[in-house]
C-alpha positions as a Python dict, from the first residue, in 0.01 Angstrom:
ca = {
    (1, 'M'): (0, 0, 0),
    (2, 'K'): (-87, 255, 267),
    (3, 'I'): (-314, 556, 239),
    (4, 'A'): (-445, 834, 463),
    (5, 'V'): (-814, 930, 440),
    (6, 'L'): (-910, 1286, 535),
    (7, 'G'): (-1263, 1303, 673),
    (8, 'A'): (-1269, 936, 765),
    (9, 'D'): (-1555, 1002, 1009),
    (10, 'T'): (-1794, 1119, 735),
    (11, 'E'): (-2026, 871, 565),
    (12, 'L'): (-1821, 895, 247),
    (13, 'G'): (-1494, 866, 437),
    (14, 'R'): (-1604, 562, 636),
    (15, 'R'): (-1715, 382, 322),
    (16, 'I'): (-1383, 455, 152),
    (17, 'V'): (-1192, 327, 456),
    (18, 'N'): (-1395, 6, 455),
    (19, 'A'): (-1357, -44, 80),
    (20, 'A'): (-982, 15, 92),
    (21, 'E'): (-926, -218, 387),
    (22, 'G'): (-1141, -479, 216),
    (23, 'A'): (-898, -463, -75),
    (24, 'G'): (-599, -517, 155),
    (25, 'I'): (-489, -153, 171),
    (26, 'Q'): (-359, -14, 501),
    (27, 'V'): (-548, 299, 606),
    (28, 'A'): (-469, 583, 845),
    (29, 'S'): (-798, 756, 931),
    (30, 'V'): (-770, 1134, 974),
    (31, 'V'): (-1044, 1304, 1178),
    (32, 'E'): (-1072, 1643, 1346),
    (33, 'H'): (-1249, 1512, 1656),
    (34, 'F'): (-1244, 1184, 1841),
    (35, 'A'): (-1495, 939, 1704),
    (36, 'S'): (-1575, 574, 1743),
    (37, 'S'): (-1325, 334, 1594),
    (38, 'I'): (-1289, 372, 1219),
    (39, 'G'): (-1132, 80, 1038),
    (40, 'S'): (-846, -122, 1182),
    (41, 'G'): (-561, 120, 1114),
    (42, 'P'): (-425, 418, 1311),
    (43, 'L'): (-651, 711, 1398),
    (44, 'I'): (-502, 1060, 1354),
    (45, 'I'): (-699, 1324, 1545),
    (46, 'K'): (-600, 1668, 1417),
    (47, 'E'): (-747, 1975, 1257),
    (48, 'V'): (-659, 1963, 887),
    (49, 'H'): (-431, 2268, 906),
    (50, 'E'): (-235, 2100, 1188),
    (51, 'L'): (-136, 1801, 974),
    (52, 'N'): (232, 1771, 882),
    (53, 'I'): (425, 1550, 644),
    (54, 'N'): (508, 1303, 923),
    (55, 'D'): (138, 1221, 952),
    (56, 'F'): (161, 1072, 603),
    (57, 'S'): (468, 861, 679),
    (58, 'K'): (495, 561, 442),
    (59, 'C'): (170, 662, 269),
    (60, 'H'): (143, 611, -104),
    (61, 'A'): (-158, 841, -131),
    (62, 'V'): (-379, 1083, 59),
    (63, 'I'): (-754, 1070, -5),
    (64, 'D'): (-936, 1401, 43),
    (65, 'T'): (-1308, 1348, 106),
    (66, 'L'): (-1360, 1696, 250),
    (67, 'S'): (-1264, 1974, 10),
    (68, 'F'): (-1527, 1958, -264),
    (69, 'P'): (-1813, 1792, -71),
    (70, 'R'): (-1780, 2071, 190),
    (71, 'I'): (-1653, 2353, -28),
    (72, 'E'): (-1919, 2597, 92),
    (73, 'A'): (-1788, 2565, 448),
    (74, 'Y'): (-1422, 2606, 353),
    (75, 'G'): (-1441, 2845, 59),
    (76, 'A'): (-1240, 2792, -259),
    (77, 'D'): (-920, 2937, -110),
    (78, 'K'): (-906, 2743, 219),
    (79, 'L'): (-964, 2385, 113),
    (80, 'P'): (-783, 2099, 287),
    (81, 'F'): (-662, 2019, -65),
    (82, 'W'): (-429, 2323, -63),
    (83, 'H'): (-275, 2230, 273),
    (84, 'V'): (-207, 1873, 164),
    (85, 'C'): (-54, 2000, -161),
    (86, 'N'): (188, 2215, 36),
    (87, 'L'): (289, 1917, 250),
    (88, 'I'): (348, 1663, -27),
    (89, 'R'): (482, 1893, -298),
    (90, 'N'): (767, 1732, -497),
    (91, 'S'): (721, 1402, -311),
    (92, 'S'): (607, 1060, -434),
    (93, 'I'): (281, 1080, -237),
    (94, 'K'): (-26, 1108, -458),
    (95, 'L'): (-335, 1314, -377),
    (96, 'I'): (-675, 1181, -481),
    (97, 'A'): (-971, 1405, -402),
    (98, 'V'): (-1343, 1346, -435),
    (99, 'G'): (-1430, 1599, -704),
    (100, 'S'): (-1747, 1746, -852),
    (101, 'S'): (-1944, 1698, -1172),
    (102, 'A'): (-1951, 2078, -1208),
    (103, 'F'): (-1608, 2096, -1373),
    (104, 'L'): (-1639, 1793, -1597),
    (105, 'Y'): (-1677, 1887, -1963),
    (106, 'T'): (-2002, 1827, -2149),
    (107, 'D'): (-1840, 1673, -2460),
    (108, 'K'): (-1510, 1608, -2637),
    (109, 'K'): (-1482, 1968, -2756),
    (110, 'R'): (-1400, 2053, -2394),
    (111, 'D'): (-1527, 2409, -2415),
    (112, 'T'): (-1821, 2390, -2171),
    (113, 'F'): (-1829, 2276, -1809),
    (114, 'V'): (-2131, 2085, -1681),
    (115, 'R'): (-2197, 2384, -1455),
    (116, 'D'): (-2263, 2591, -1768),
    (117, 'M'): (-2460, 2330, -1963),
    (118, 'D'): (-2799, 2437, -2098),
    (119, 'G'): (-3089, 2267, -1924),
    (120, 'I'): (-2898, 2200, -1603),
    (121, 'H'): (-3032, 2387, -1300),
    (122, 'F'): (-2840, 2336, -978),
    (123, 'D'): (-3087, 2536, -766),
    (124, 'N'): (-2950, 2548, -410),
    (125, 'N'): (-2621, 2397, -527),
    (126, 'E'): (-2534, 2685, -760),
    (127, 'K'): (-2295, 2847, -513),
    (128, 'R'): (-2126, 2515, -440),
    (129, 'H'): (-2072, 2439, -807),
    (130, 'N'): (-1940, 2788, -879),
    (131, 'L'): (-1689, 2750, -594),
    (132, 'A'): (-1592, 2407, -726),
    (133, 'V'): (-1511, 2543, -1071),
    (134, 'E'): (-1321, 2835, -918),
    (135, 'A'): (-1105, 2594, -716),
    (136, 'F'): (-1057, 2357, -1010),
    (137, 'L'): (-920, 2632, -1234),
    (138, 'K'): (-651, 2693, -971),
    (139, 'I'): (-581, 2322, -925),
    (140, 'K'): (-514, 2289, -1299),
    (141, 'E'): (-207, 2511, -1250),
    (142, 'I'): (-48, 2268, -1000),
    (143, 'H'): (221, 2054, -1162),
    (144, 'D'): (448, 1962, -869),
    (145, 'V'): (190, 1737, -699),
    (146, 'E'): (48, 1419, -852),
    (147, 'W'): (-320, 1496, -802),
    (148, 'T'): (-632, 1323, -933),
    (149, 'L'): (-991, 1442, -895),
    (150, 'L'): (-1239, 1152, -901),
    (151, 'C'): (-1565, 1314, -1008),
    (152, 'P'): (-1911, 1163, -961),
    (153, 'P'): (-2170, 1212, -1239),
    (154, 'L'): (-2485, 1422, -1214),
    (155, 'V'): (-2658, 1186, -969),
    (156, 'F'): (-2452, 1070, -670),
    (157, 'D'): (-2678, 835, -473),
    (158, 'L'): (-2556, 807, -114),
    (159, 'K'): (-2814, 544, -14),
    (160, 'A'): (-2840, 287, -293),
    (161, 'Y'): (-2624, -24, -272),
    (162, 'G'): (-2528, -6, -638),
    (163, 'T'): (-2459, -257, -912),
    (164, 'G'): (-2104, -343, -812),
    (165, 'K'): (-1994, -240, -1160),
    (166, 'F'): (-1855, 95, -1270),
    (167, 'E'): (-1674, 268, -1552),
    (168, 'L'): (-1382, 505, -1507),
    (169, 'G'): (-1355, 766, -1781),
    (170, 'D'): (-1185, 1094, -1852),
    (171, 'D'): (-1276, 1457, -1780),
    (172, 'I'): (-1605, 1438, -1973),
    (173, 'L'): (-1939, 1385, -1797),
    (174, 'P'): (-2013, 1010, -1811),
    (175, 'I'): (-2355, 936, -1959),
    (176, 'S'): (-2501, 597, -2051),
    (177, 'V'): (-2666, 526, -2387),
    (178, 'S'): (-3001, 569, -2212),
    (179, 'G'): (-2903, 916, -2093),
    (180, 'S'): (-2836, 821, -1731),
    (181, 'S'): (-2552, 988, -1540),
    (182, 'Y'): (-2555, 805, -1208),
    (183, 'I'): (-2339, 635, -948),
    (184, 'S'): (-2407, 488, -605),
    (185, 'L'): (-2182, 558, -308),
    (186, 'C'): (-2082, 191, -295),
    (187, 'D'): (-1974, 186, -660),
    (188, 'F'): (-1792, 518, -619),
    (189, 'C'): (-1584, 378, -332),
    (190, 'K'): (-1498, 69, -536),
    (191, 'A'): (-1392, 293, -824),
    (192, 'L'): (-1166, 493, -593),
    (193, 'V'): (-997, 174, -476),
    (194, 'E'): (-945, 73, -839),
    (195, 'L'): (-794, 415, -905),
    (196, 'L'): (-552, 356, -618),
    (197, 'K'): (-450, 22, -763),
    (198, 'V'): (-358, 174, -1099),
    (199, 'G'): (-172, 458, -931),
    (200, 'G'): (-412, 741, -1012),
    (201, 'Y'): (-374, 972, -1310),
    (202, 'S'): (-128, 1256, -1281),
    (203, 'C'): (-289, 1601, -1276),
    (204, 'R'): (-627, 1523, -1428),
    (205, 'C'): (-996, 1464, -1361),
    (206, 'V'): (-1152, 1121, -1387),
    (207, 'G'): (-1527, 1080, -1429),
    (208, 'V'): (-1701, 765, -1310),
    (209, 'R'): (-2048, 612, -1335),
    (210, 'S'): (-2227, 295, -1231),
    (211, 'L'): (-2295, 37, -1502),
}
């Protein structure tokens, strides 16, 4: 299996590259500026909008680590996600993006997003979560690309090592019996690799939490 990782020079991107290569997956690292060596695979140095379908030659999937984590910089209408969709439309290449907890549902009734849940205050993240939901509502209308949004829970810990165990779910916010909604960066990357192994889920969100 071969994948391309957009934003491979970010902390999240580097960890995904390392986790994928550790699982025997070939990785092409996509960065906008030259950086120190990332992984053992090819390094593609291009602005996102300059990428073309040939850059994803022989790739089974493209991993987008940029769009939702940096949605305030891009805006909902100019995400790397849209450009990749245009490139791989009606192809066999899958698109897996790091999503947001904002557009997971609060329960099985699926009538309330986490963003709108009572008692949740995003403070400085309110704009980011509103943009995320705006983009997600547009993504839901895409049916000619096999996309998956892997969404972290309420707490996404970028520093903790993690338990090494995780649970992949559906489009509902994952919460433990003790009320915890948490994942470490390490566990998130392992979950993404597992998602790659099963081929992703066509046109849907997948929540994940550490166990």
